[in-house]
Tab-separated table of C-alpha atoms and ligand atoms in Angstrom:
chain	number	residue	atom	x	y	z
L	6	UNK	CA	-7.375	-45.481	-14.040
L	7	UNK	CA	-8.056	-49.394	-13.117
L	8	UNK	CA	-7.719	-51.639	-10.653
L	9	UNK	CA	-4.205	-52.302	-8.222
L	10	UNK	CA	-1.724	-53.809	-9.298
L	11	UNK	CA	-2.381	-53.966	-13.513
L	12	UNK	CA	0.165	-51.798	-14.084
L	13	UNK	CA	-0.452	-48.454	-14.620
L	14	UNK	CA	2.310	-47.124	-12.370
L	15	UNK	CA	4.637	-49.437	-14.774
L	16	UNK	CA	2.910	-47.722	-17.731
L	17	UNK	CA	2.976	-44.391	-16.682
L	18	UNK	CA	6.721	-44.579	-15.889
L	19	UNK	CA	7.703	-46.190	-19.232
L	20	UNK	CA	6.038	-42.833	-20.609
L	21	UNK	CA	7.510	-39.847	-18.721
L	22	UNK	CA	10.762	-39.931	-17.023
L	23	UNK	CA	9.448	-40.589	-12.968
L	24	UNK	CA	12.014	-39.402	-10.722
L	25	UNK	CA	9.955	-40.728	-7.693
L	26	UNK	CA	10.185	-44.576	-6.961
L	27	UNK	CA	7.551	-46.032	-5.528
L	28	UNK	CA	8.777	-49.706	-5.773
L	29	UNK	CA	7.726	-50.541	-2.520
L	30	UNK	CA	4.656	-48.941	-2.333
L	31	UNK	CA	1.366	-48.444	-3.722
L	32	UNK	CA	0.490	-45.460	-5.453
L	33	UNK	CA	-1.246	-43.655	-2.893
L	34	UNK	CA	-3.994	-40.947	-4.030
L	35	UNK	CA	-2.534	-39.394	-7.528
L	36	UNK	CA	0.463	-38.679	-8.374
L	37	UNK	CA	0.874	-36.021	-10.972
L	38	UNK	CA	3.353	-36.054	-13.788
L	39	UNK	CA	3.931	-33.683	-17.388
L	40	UNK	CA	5.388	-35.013	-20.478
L	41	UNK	CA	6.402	-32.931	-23.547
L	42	UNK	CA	5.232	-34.018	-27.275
L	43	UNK	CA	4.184	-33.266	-30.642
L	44	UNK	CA	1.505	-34.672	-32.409
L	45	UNK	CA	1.325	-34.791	-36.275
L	46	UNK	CA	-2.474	-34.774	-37.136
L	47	UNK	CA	-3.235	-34.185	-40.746
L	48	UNK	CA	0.018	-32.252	-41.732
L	49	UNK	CA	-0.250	-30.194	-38.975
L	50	UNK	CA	2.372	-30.961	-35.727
L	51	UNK	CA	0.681	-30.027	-32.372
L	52	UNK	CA	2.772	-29.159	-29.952
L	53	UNK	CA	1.430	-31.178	-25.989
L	54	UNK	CA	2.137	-30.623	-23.046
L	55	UNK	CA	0.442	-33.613	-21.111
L	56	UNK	CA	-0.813	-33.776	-17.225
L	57	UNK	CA	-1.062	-37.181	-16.166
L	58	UNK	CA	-2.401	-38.210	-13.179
L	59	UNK	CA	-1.866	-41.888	-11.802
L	60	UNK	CA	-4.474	-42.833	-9.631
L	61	UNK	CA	-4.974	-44.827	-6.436
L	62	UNK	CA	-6.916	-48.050	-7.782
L	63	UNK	CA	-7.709	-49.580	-4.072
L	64	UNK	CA	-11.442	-49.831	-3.925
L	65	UNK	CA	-13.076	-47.717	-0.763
L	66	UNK	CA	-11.150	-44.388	-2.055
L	67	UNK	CA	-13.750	-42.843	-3.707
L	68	UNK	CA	-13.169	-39.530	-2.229
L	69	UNK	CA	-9.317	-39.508	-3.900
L	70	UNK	CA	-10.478	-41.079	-7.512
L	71	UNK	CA	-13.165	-38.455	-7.686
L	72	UNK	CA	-11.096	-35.420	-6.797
L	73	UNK	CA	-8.242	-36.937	-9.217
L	74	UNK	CA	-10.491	-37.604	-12.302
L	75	UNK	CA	-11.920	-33.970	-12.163
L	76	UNK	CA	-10.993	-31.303	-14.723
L	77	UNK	CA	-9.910	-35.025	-16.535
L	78	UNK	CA	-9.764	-34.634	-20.824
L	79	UNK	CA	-9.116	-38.371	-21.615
L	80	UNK	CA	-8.747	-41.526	-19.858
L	81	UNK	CA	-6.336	-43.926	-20.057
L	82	UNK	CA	-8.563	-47.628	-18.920
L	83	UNK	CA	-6.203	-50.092	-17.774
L	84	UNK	CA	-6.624	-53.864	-17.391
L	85	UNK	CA	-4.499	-56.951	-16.295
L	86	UNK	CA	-4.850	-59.323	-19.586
L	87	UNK	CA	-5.075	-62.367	-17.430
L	88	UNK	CA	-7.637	-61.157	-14.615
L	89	UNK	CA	-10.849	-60.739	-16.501
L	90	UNK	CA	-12.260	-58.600	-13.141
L	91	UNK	CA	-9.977	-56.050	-14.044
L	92	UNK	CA	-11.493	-55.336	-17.341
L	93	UNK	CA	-15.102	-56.070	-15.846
L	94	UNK	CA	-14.253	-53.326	-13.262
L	95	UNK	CA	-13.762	-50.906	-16.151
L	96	UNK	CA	-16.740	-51.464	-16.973
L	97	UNK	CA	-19.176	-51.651	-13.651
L	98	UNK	CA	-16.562	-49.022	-11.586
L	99	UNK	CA	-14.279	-46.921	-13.145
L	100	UNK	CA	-16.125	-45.916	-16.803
L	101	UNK	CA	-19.504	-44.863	-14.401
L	102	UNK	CA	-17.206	-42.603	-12.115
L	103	UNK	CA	-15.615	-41.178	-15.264
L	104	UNK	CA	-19.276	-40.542	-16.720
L	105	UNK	CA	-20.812	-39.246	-13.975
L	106	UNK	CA	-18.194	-36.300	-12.452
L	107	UNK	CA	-16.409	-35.730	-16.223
L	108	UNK	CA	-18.801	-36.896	-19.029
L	109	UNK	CA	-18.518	-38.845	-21.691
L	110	UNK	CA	-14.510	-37.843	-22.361
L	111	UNK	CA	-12.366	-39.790	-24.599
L	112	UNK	CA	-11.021	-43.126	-23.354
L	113	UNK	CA	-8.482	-45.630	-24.251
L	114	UNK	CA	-8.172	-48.638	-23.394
L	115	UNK	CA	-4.838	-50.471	-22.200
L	116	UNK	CA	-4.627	-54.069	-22.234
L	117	UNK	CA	-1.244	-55.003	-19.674
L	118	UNK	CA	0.425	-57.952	-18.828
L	119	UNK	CA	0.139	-59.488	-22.625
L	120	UNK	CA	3.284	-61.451	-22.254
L	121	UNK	CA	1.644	-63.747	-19.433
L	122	UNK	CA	-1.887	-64.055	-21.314
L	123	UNK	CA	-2.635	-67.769	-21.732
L	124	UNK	CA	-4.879	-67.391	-25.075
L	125	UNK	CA	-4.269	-64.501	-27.216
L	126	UNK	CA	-7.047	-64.674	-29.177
L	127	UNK	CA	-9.507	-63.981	-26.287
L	128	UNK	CA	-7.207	-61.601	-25.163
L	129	UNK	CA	-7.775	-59.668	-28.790
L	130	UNK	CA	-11.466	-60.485	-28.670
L	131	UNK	CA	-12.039	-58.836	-24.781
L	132	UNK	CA	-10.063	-55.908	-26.161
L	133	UNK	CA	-12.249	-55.847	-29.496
L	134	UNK	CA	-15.418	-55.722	-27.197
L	135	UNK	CA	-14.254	-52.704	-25.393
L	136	UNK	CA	-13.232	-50.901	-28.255
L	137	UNK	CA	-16.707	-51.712	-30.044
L	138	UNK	CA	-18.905	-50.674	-27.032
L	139	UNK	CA	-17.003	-47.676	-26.222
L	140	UNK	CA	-16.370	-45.945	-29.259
L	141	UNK	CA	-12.438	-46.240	-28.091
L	142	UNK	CA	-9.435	-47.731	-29.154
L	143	UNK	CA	-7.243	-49.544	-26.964
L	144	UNK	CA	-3.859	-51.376	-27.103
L	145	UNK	CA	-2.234	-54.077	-25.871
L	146	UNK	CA	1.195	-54.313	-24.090
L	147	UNK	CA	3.756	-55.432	-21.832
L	148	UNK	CA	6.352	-54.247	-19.800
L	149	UNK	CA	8.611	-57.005	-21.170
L	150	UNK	CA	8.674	-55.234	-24.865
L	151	UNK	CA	7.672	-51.764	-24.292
L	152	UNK	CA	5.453	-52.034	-27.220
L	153	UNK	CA	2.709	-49.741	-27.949
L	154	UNK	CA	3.332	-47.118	-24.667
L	155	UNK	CA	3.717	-44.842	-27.419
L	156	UNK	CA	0.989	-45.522	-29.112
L	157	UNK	CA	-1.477	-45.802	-26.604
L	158	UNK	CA	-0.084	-41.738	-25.087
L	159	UNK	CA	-0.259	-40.903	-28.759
L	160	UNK	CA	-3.716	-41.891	-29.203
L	161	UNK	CA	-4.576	-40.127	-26.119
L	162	UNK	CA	-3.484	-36.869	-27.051
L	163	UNK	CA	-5.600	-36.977	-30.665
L	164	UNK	CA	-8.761	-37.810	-28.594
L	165	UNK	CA	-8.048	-35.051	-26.568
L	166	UNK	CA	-7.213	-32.633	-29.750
L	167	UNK	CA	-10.537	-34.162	-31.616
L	168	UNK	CA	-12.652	-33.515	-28.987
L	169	UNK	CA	-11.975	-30.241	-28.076
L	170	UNK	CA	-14.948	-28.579	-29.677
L	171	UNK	CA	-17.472	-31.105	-28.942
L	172	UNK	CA	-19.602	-30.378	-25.779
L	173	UNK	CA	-19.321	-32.962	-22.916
L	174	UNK	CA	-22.483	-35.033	-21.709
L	175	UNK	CA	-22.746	-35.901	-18.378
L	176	UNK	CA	-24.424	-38.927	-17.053
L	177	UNK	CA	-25.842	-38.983	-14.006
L	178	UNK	CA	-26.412	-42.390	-12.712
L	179	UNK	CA	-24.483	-44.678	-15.553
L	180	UNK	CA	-24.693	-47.744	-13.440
L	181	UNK	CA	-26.213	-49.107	-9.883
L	182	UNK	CA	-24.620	-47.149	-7.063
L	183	UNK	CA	-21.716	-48.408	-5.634
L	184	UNK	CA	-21.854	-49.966	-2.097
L	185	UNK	CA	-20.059	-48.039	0.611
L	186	UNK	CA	-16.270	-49.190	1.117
L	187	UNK	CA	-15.158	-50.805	4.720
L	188	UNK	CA	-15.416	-47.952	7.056
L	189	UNK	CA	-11.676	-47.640	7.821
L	190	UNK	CA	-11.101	-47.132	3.945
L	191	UNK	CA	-14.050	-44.758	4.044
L	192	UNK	CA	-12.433	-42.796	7.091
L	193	UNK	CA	-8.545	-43.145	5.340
L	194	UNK	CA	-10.329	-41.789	2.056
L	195	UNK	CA	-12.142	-39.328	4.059
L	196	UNK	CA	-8.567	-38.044	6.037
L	197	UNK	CA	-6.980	-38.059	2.407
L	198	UNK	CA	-9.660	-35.551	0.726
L	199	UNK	CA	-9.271	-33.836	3.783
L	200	UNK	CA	-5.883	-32.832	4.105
L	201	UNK	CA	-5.480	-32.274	0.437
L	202	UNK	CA	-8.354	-29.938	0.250
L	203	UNK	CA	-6.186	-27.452	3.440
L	204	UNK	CA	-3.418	-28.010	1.298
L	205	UNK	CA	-2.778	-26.372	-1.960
L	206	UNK	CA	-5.340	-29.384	-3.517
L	207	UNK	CA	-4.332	-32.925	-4.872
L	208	UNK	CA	-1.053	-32.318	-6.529
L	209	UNK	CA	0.551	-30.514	-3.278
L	210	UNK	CA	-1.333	-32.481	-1.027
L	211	UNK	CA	-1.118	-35.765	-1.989
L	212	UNK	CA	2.649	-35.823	-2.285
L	213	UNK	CA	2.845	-35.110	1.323
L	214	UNK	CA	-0.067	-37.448	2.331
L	215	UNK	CA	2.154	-40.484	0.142
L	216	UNK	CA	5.195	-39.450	2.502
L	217	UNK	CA	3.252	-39.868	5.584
L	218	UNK	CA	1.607	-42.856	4.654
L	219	UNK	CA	5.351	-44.220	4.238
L	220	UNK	CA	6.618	-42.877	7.220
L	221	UNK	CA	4.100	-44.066	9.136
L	222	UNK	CA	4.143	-47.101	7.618
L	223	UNK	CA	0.596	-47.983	6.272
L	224	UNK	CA	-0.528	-49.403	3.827
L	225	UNK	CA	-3.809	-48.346	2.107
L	226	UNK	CA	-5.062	-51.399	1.702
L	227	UNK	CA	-5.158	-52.602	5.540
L	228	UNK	CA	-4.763	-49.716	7.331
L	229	UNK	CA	-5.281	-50.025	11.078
L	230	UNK	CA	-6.412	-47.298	13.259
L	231	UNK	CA	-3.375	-47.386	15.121
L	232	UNK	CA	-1.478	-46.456	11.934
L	233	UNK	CA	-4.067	-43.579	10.873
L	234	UNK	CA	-3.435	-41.966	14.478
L	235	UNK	CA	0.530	-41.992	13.586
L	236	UNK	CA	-0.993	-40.824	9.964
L	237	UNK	CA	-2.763	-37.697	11.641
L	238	UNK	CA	-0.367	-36.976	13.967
L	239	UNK	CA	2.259	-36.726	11.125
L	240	UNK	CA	0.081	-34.497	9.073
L	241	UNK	CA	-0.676	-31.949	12.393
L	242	UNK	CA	2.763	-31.896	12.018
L	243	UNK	CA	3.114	-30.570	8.437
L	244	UNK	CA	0.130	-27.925	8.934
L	245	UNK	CA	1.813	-26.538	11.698
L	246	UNK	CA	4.236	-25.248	9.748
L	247	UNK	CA	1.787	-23.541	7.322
L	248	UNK	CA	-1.251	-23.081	9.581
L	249	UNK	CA	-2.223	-21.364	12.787
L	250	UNK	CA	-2.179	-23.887	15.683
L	251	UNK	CA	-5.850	-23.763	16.810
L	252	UNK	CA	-6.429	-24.571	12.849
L	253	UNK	CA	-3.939	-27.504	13.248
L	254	UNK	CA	-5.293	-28.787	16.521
L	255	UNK	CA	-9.070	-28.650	15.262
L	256	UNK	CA	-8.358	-30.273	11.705
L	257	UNK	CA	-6.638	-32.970	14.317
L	258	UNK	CA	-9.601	-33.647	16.162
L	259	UNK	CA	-12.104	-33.612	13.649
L	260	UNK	CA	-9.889	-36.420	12.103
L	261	UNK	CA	-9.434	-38.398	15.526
L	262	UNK	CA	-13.157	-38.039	15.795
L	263	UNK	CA	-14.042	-39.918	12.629
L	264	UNK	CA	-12.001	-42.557	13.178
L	265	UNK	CA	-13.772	-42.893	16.813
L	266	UNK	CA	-17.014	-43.902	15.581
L	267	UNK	CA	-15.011	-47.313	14.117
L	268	UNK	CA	-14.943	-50.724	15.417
O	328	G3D	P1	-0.563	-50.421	-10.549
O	328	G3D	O1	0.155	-49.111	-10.619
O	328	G3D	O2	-1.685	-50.521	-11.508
O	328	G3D	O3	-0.978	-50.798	-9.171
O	328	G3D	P2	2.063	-51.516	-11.088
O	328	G3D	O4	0.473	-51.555	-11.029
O	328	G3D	O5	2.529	-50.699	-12.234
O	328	G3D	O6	2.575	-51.166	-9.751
O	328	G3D	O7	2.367	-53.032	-11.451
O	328	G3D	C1	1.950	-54.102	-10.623
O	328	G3D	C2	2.826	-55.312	-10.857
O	328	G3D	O8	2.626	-55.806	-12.188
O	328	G3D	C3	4.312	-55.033	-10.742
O	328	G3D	O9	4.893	-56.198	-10.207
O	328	G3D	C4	4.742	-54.876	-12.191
O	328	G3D	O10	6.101	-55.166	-12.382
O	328	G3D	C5	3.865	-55.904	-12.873
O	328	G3D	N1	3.661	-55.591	-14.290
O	328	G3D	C6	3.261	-54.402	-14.801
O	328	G3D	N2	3.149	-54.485	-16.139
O	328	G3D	C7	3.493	-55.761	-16.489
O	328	G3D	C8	3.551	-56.474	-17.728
O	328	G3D	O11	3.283	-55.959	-18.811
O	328	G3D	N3	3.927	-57.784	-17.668
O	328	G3D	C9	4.238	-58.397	-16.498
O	328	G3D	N4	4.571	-59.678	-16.537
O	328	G3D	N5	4.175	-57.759	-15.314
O	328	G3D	C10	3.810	-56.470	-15.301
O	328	G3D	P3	5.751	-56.188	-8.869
O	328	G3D	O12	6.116	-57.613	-8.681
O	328	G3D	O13	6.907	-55.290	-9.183
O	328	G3D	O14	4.838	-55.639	-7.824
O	329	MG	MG1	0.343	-47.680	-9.062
């Protein structure tokens, strides 16, 4: 999890073979991936298979981020070295969501972009901070080197082994509530959850809901009603081959609805 554009698409893809580009587009909602490996903790080898999940880190989407961090074991926490809101949002955004639908679940902490950081000791000393007030560790990297992507998928898999027997805490209000997105976002988030939920959940649904996005050609961060219309119309199309049509056409209108109550 963290904000757009630190890098955790680049992260994730150094990690697992991705056989989906998505140069030219955001990640939209999650997008689900596996990777295969052992662990050696102790002398015992631990055979993995990992789920990773790389979510949408536009603000307003709470509906996606929530349904994506569910049934979550770890989190990877990643920041852009040289935009100190990044880490800050860790801390006042994504950490509370974590808390509050997961518990307190091991996180790490991923420190990007350290071949453009213009002091490196700060750089260690923000990271040192994190790792100190979270109980975590965390790493610092670059897509330049490749160094520590590893590591840091390493380290997230003995969290997850180590805290397999201890119960999870949940905490229900970790920080001040969170102020309600633009209403557009709200209603895109809303259409998202929506779809996904009709359709096989957040893996299946979400692939489908990143096509249509694309085809349609909208971007989540400034969609336009205009472009959510094309956006529902293009998922009435999908259901209708798996649904029966007055299901379709209702799900349709109940979609075309919210977005009528916008400016
Ligand atoms: P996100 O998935 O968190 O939104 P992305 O972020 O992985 O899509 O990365 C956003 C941009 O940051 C990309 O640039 C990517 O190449 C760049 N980036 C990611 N990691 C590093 C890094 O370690 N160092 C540097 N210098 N850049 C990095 P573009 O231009 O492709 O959008
Ligand atoms: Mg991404």
């Amino acid at each position: 999890m963290g904000e757009g554009a630190v890098g955790k698409t680049s992260l994730v893809r150094r990690f697992v073979l991705d056989l989906f580009s998505d140069d030219y587009l955001m990640t939209i909602g999650a997008k689900v991936m596996k990777k295969e490996l052992t662990l050696r903790d102790g002398g015992t080898l631990f055979p993995i298979t990992m789920t990773i999940r790389d979510i949408l880190g536009q603000k307003g989407y709470a509906g996606v981020q929530e349904a994506g961090v569910k049934g979550a074991q770890a989190v990877l926490l990643v920041y852009d070295v040289t935009q100190d809101d990044s880490w800050r949002a860790l801390e006042e955004y994504w950490i509370p969501i974590v808390w509050r639908l997961v518990g307190k679940i091991p996180l790490v902490f991923a420190g990007n972009k350290v071949d453009l950081a213009p002091d490196k000791t700060y750089t260690k000393d923000v990271l040192g901070y994190l790792e100190q007030k979270y109980e975590a560790r965390g790493f610092l990297r670059s897509t330049k080197t490749g160094e520590n992507v590893e590591a840091t998928f390493d380290q997230l898999g003995r969290a997850v082994l180590r805290s397999l027997d201890e119960p999870v805490t949940r905490i229900a209000q970790p920080t001040p509530p969170v102020k309600a997105p633009s209403p557009i976002l709200a209603v895109t988030d809303k259409i998202m959850t929506d779809f996904c939920a009709g359709f096989g959940g957040l893996e299946t649904g979400m692939n489908v809901v990143r096509q249509q996005f694309e085809k349609a050609g909208v971007d989540v961060r400034t969609p336009t009603k205009e472009g959510l219309l094309r956006v529902v119309d293009l998922l009435s199309e999908i259901e209708k081959s798996v649904k029966p049509l007055d299901v379709v056409s209702s799900n349709r209108l109940k979609r075309i609805s919210w977005m009528k109550a916008l400016p």
